Short mmCIF file of C-alpha atoms in Angstrom, two decimals:
data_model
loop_
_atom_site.label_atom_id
_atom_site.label_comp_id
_atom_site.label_asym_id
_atom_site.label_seq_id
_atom_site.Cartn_x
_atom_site.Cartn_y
_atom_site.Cartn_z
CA UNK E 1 0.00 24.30 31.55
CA UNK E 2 -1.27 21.01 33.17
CA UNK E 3 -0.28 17.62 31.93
CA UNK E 4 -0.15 14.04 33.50
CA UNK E 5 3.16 13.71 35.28
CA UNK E 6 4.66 10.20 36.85
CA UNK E 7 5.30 10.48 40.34
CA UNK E 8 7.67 7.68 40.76
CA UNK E 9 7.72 3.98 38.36
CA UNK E 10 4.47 2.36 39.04
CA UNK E 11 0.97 0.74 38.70
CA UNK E 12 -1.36 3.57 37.31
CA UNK E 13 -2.50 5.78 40.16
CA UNK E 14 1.27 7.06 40.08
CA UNK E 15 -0.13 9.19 37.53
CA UNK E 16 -0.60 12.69 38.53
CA UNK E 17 -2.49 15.94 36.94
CA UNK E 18 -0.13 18.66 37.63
CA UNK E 19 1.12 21.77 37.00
CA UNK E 20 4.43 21.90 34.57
CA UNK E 21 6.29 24.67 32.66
CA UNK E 22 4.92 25.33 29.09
CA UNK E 23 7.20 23.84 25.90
CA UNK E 24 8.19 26.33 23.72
CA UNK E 25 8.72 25.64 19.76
CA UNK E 26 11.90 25.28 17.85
CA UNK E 27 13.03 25.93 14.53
CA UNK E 28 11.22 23.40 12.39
CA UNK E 29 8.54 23.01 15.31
CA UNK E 30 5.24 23.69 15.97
CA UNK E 31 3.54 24.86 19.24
CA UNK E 32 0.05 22.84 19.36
CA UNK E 33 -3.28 23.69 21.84
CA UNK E 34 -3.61 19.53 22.52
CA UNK E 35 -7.42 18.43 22.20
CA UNK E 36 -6.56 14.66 22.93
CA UNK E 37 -4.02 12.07 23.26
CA UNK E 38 -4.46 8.34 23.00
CA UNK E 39 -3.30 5.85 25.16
CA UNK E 40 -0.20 3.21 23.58
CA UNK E 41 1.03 0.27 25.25
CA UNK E 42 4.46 2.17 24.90
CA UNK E 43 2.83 4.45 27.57
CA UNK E 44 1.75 1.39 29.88
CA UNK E 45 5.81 0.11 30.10
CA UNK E 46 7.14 3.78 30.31
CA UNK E 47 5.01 4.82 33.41
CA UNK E 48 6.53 1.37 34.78
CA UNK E 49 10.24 2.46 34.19
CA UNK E 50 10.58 0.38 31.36
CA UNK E 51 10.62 2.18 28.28
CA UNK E 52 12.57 5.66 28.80
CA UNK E 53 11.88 8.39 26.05
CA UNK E 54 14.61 8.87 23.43
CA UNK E 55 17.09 11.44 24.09
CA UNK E 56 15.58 15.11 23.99
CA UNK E 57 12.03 13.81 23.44
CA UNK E 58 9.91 15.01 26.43
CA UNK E 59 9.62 13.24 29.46
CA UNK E 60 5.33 13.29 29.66
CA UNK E 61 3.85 10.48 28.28
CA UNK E 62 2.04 10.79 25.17
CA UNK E 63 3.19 9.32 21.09
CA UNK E 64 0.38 10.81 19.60
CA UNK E 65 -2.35 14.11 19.58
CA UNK E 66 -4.65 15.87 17.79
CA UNK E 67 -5.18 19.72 18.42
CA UNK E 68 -4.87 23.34 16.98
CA UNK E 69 -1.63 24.48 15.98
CA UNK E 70 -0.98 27.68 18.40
CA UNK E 71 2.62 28.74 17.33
CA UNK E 72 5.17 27.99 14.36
CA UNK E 73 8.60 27.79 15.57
CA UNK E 74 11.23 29.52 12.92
CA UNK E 75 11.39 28.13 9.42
CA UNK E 76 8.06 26.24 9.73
CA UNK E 77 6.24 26.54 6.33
CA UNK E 78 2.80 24.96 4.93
CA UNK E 79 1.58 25.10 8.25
CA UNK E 80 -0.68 28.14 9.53
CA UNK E 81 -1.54 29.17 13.44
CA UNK E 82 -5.30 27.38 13.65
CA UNK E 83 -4.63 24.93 11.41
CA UNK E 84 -6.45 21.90 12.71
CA UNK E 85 -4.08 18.93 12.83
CA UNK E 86 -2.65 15.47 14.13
CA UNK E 87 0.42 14.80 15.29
CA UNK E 88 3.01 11.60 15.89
CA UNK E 89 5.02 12.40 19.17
CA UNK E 90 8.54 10.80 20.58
CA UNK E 91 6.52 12.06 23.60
CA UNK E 92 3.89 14.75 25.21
CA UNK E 93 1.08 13.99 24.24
CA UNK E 94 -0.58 13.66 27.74
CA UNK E 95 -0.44 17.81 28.06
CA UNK E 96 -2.60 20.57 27.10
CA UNK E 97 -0.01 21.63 24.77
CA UNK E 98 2.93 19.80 23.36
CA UNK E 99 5.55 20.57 20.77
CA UNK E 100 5.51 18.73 17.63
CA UNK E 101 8.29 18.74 14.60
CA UNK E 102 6.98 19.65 11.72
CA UNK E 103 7.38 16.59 9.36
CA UNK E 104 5.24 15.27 12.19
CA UNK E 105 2.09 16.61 11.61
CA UNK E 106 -0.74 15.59 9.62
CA UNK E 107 -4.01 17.49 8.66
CA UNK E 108 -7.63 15.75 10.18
CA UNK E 109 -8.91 14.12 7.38
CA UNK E 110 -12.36 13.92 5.76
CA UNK E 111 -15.14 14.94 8.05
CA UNK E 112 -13.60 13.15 11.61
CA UNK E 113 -13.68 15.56 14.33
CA UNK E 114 -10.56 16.67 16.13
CA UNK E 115 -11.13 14.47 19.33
CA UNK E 116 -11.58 10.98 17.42
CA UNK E 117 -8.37 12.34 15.28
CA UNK E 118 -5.86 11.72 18.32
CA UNK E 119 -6.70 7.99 17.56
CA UNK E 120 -4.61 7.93 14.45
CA UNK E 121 -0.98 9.29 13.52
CA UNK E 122 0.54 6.68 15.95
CA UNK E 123 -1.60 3.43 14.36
CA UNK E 124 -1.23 4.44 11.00
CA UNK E 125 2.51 5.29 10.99
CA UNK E 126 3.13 1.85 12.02
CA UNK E 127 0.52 0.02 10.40
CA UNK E 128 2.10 1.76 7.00
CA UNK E 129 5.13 1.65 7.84
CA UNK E 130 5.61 -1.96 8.43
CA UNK E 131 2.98 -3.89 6.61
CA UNK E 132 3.10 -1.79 3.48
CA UNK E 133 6.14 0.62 2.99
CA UNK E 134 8.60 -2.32 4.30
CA UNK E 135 6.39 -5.99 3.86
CA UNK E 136 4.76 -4.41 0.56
CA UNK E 137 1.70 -6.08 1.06
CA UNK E 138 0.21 -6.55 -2.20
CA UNK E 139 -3.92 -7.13 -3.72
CA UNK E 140 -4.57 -10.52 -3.25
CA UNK E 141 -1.68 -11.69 -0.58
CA UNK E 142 -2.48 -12.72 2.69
CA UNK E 143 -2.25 -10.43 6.01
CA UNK E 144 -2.54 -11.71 9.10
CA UNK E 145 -2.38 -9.77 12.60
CA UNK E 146 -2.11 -10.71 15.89
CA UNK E 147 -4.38 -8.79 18.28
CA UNK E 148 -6.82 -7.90 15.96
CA UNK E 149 -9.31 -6.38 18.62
CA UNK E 150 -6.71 -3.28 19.52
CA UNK E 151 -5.57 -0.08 18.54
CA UNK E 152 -3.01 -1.59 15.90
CA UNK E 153 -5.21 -4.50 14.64
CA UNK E 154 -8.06 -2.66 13.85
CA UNK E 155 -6.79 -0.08 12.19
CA UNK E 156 -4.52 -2.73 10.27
CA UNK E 157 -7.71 -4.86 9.10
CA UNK E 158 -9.08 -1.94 7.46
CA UNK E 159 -5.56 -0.83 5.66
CA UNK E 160 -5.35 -4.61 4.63
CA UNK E 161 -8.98 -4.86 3.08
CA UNK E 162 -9.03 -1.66 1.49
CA UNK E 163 -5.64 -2.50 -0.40
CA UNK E 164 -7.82 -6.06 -1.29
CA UNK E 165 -5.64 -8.39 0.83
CA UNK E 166 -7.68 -11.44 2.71
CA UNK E 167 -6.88 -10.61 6.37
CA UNK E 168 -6.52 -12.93 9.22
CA UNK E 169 -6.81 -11.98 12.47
CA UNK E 170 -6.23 -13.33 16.43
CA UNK E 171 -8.57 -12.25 19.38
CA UNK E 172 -9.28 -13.74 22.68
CA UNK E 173 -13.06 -13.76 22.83
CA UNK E 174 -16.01 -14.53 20.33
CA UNK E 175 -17.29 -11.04 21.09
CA UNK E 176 -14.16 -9.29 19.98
CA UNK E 177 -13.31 -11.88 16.76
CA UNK E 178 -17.23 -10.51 16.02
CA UNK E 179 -16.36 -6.82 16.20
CA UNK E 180 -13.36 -7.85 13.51
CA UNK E 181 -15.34 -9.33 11.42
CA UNK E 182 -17.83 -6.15 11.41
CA UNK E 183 -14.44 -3.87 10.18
CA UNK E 184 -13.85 -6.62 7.39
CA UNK E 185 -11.42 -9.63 9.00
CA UNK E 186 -12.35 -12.69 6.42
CA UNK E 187 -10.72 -15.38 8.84
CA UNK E 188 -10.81 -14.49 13.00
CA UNK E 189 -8.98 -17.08 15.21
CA UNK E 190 -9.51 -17.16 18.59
CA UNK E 191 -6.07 -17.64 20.22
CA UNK E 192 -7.42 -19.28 23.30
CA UNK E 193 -8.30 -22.26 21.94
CA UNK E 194 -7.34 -22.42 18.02
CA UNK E 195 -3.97 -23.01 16.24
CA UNK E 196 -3.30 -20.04 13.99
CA UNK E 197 -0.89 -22.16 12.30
CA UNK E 198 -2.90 -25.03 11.21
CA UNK E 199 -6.14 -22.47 10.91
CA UNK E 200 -4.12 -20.42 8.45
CA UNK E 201 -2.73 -23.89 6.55
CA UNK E 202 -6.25 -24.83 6.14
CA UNK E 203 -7.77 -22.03 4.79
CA UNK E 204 -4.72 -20.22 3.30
CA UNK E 205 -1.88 -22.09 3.04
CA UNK E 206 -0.58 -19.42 5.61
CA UNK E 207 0.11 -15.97 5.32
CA UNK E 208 2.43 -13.58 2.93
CA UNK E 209 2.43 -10.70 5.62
CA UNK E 210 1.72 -11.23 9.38
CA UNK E 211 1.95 -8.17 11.61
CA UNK E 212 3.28 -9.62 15.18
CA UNK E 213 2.44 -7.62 18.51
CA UNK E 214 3.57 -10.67 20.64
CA UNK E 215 7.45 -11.34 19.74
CA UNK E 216 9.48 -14.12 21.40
CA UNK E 217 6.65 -16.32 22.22
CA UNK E 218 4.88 -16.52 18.69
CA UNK E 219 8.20 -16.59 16.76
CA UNK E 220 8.68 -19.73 15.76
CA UNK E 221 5.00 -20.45 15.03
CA UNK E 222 4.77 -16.81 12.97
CA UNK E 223 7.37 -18.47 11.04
CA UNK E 224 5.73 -22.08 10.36
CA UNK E 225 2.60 -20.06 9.19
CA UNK E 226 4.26 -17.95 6.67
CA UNK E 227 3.89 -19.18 2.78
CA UNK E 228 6.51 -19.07 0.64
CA UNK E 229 8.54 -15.38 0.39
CA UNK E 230 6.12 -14.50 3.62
CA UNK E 231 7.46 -11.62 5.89
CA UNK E 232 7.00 -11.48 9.10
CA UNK E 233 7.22 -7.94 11.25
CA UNK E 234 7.75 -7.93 14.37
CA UNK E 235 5.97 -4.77 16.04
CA UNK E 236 5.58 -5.62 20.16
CA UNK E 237 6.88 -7.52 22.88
CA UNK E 238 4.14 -8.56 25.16
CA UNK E 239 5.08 -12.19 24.46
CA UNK E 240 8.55 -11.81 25.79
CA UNK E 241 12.01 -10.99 24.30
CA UNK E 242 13.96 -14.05 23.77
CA UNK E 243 12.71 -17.33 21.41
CA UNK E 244 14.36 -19.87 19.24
CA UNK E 245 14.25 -19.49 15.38
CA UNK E 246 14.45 -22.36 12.99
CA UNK E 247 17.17 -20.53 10.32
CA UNK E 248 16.54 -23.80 8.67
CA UNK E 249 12.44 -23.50 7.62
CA UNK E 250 13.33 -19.86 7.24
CA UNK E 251 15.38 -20.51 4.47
CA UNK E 252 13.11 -23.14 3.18
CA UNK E 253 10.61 -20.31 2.68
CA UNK E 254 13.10 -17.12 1.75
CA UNK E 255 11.39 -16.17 4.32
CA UNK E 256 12.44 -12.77 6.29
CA UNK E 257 11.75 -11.36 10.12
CA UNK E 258 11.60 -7.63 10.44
CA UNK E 259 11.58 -5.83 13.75
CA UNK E 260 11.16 -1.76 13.95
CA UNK E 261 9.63 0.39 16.65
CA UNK E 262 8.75 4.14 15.49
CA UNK E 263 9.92 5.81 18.48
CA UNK E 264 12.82 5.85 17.85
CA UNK E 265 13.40 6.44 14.57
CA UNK E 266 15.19 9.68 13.49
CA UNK E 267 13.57 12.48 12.76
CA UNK E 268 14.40 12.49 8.78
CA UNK E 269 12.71 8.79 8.81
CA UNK E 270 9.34 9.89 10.90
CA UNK E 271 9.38 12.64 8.41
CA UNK E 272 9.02 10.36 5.46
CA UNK E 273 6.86 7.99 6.92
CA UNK E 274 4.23 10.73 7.19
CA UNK E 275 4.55 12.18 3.86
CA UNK E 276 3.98 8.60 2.44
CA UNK E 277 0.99 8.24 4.96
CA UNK E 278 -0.10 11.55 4.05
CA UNK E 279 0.09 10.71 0.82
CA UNK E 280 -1.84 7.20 0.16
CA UNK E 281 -3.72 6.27 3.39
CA UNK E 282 -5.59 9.42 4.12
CA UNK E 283 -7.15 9.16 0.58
CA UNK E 284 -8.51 6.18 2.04
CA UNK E 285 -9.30 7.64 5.57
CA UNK E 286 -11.01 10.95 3.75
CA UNK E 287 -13.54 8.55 2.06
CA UNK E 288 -14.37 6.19 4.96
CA UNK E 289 -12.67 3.11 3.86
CA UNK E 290 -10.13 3.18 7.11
CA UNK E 291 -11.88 4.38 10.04
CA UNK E 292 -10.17 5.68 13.43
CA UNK E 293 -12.02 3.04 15.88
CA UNK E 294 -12.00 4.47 19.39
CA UNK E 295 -13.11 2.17 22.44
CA UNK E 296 -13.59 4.73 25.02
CA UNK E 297 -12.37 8.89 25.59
CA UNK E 298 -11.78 9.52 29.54
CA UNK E 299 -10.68 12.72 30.30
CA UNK E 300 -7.08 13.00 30.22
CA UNK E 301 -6.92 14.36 34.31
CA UNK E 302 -7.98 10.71 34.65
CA UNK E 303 -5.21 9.28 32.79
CA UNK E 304 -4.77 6.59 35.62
CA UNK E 305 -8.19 5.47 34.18
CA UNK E 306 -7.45 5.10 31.03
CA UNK E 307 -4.67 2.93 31.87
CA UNK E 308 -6.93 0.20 33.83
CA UNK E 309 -8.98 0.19 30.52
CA UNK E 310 -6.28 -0.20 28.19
CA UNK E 311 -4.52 -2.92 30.77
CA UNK E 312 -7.42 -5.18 31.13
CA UNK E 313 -7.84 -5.97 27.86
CA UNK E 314 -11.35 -5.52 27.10
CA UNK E 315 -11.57 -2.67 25.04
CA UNK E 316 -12.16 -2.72 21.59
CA UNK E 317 -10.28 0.40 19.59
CA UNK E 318 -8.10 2.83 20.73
CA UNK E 319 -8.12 4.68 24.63
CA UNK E 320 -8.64 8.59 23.94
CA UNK E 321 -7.90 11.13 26.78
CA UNK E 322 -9.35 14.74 25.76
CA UNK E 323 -7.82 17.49 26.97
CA UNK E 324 -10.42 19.32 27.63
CA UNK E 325 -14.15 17.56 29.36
#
């Protein structure tokens, strides 16, 4: 098979379309014909030498796919070769076929087509995960999240209206605090010139949830905008890896921090986090309250594309890369 292979750590065009030995499933696994891929910032630091794949997981690039199951490794059941289906990865996705376990795969829901599918195992696993099977984000609370013009933000501004929250959001241009709006955001801060802090205060009195892509450089603030009981969850670290934390207005608020990646996770964990997904969010996805929003699909030979796009900023979704043009 052919999948996108790193030549060496680098900027993007160390990305190569090559020729590598087909994966072969496992007992518990599943064999899938890939149709697409989508592009995570996990992928961005790993191509850099940054962010090494778990131990086993494959070494191509890739947390999430959508594509046509081809093989059931041994002991695989409610699963059938053909089956249609999307998949959360530790890795492989950028392949024409990858090998998926099978507590890892969810059906394509409702009426979206098997391309725009790729665009959400790896967004709703974490959205779900965090803001609602460990925050427990309730009807009427406040959500906000930071980068509310990407992959995870707008995926979370749907999960957070459709459960009747008031969501908050952070973008860096009128044009992309617009687009949020359009998906349902009642309050959009622009973070280039607004407080979220006092905007929240103001309109809020802060936030019960907030869903935090940046890390070390919004901690302290995260924590001045939570209201009383707020929890804040801690899902990136493009803002660095070190800040202060005042323990003291942290315990003036019972206020808690949570920080979880889903990479790395075990395999018993992932498991359950799909069932519960599988369970209560694509309800929600089969009628067309939450929406897979997709910026742009390059092919995936051009996967060195794709990661320009997703590294400038300025598109608006998720980054597909179809397998096949």
């Amino acid at each position: 098979m052919y999948a996108i292979t790193i030549r060496e750590p680098g900027d993007p065009d160390v990305l190569e379309w090559a020729e590598v030995p087909d994966p072969r499933p496992g007992p518990g696994e599943v064999l899938l014909e890939v149709a697409a891929s989508a592009v995570n910032r996990a992928d961005l630091l790993q191509r850099q030498g940054q962010y090494p794949p778990p131990p086993g997981a494959s070494e191509i690039l890739g947390l999430e796919c959508s594509g046509t199951i081809a093989e059931l490794g041994e002991g695989v059941t409610g699963w059938n070769v053909g089956d249609e289906v999307c998949a959360l990865l530790s890795g492989g996705g950028y392949a024409e076929k990858a090998v998926v376990p099978a507590g890892q795969l969810l059906p394509v829901p409702g009426e979206i087509d098997l391309i725009t599918a790729a665009a959400l195992p790896e967004v709703a696993c974490t959205v779900w995960a965090n803001v609602l099977m460990h925050a427990k984000l309730t009807e009427g609370e406040v959500l906000l999240v930071h980068g509310g013009a990407g992959g995870i933000g707008t995926h979370a501004i749907q999960v957070g209206k459709a459960l009747g929250a008031t969501v908050a959001v952070t973008a860096g241009s009128p044009d992309r605090l617009e687009s949020c709006r359009q998906l349902g955001a009642d309050i959009t801060i622009n973070y280039k010139d607004q407080d979220f802090v006092e905007v929240l205060k103001k309109e809020t009195g802060g936030a019960n949830v907030i869903l935090d892509n940046m890390g070390a450089s919004y901690l302290g603030r995260n924590v001045d905008a939570l209201q009383q009981d707020g929890r804040l969850v801690i899902i990136g670290m493009q803002g660095g890896v070190k800040g202060e934390l005042n323990v003291g207005t942290l315990l003036g608020k019972r206020a808690s921090v949570f920080a979880a990646g889903l990479r790395f996770r075990p395999l018993d964990q992932k498991a359950a986090i799909v069932a519960d997904v599988r369970e209560r969010l694509w309800p929600l996805v089969a009628e067309g309250l939450v929406k897979p929003i997709v910026g742009q699909v390059v092919p995936m030979a051009e996967a060195a594309t794709a990661h320009r796009i997703l590294e400038e900023g300025s598109v608006f979704g998720k980054v597909l890369l179809a397998a096949k043009s």
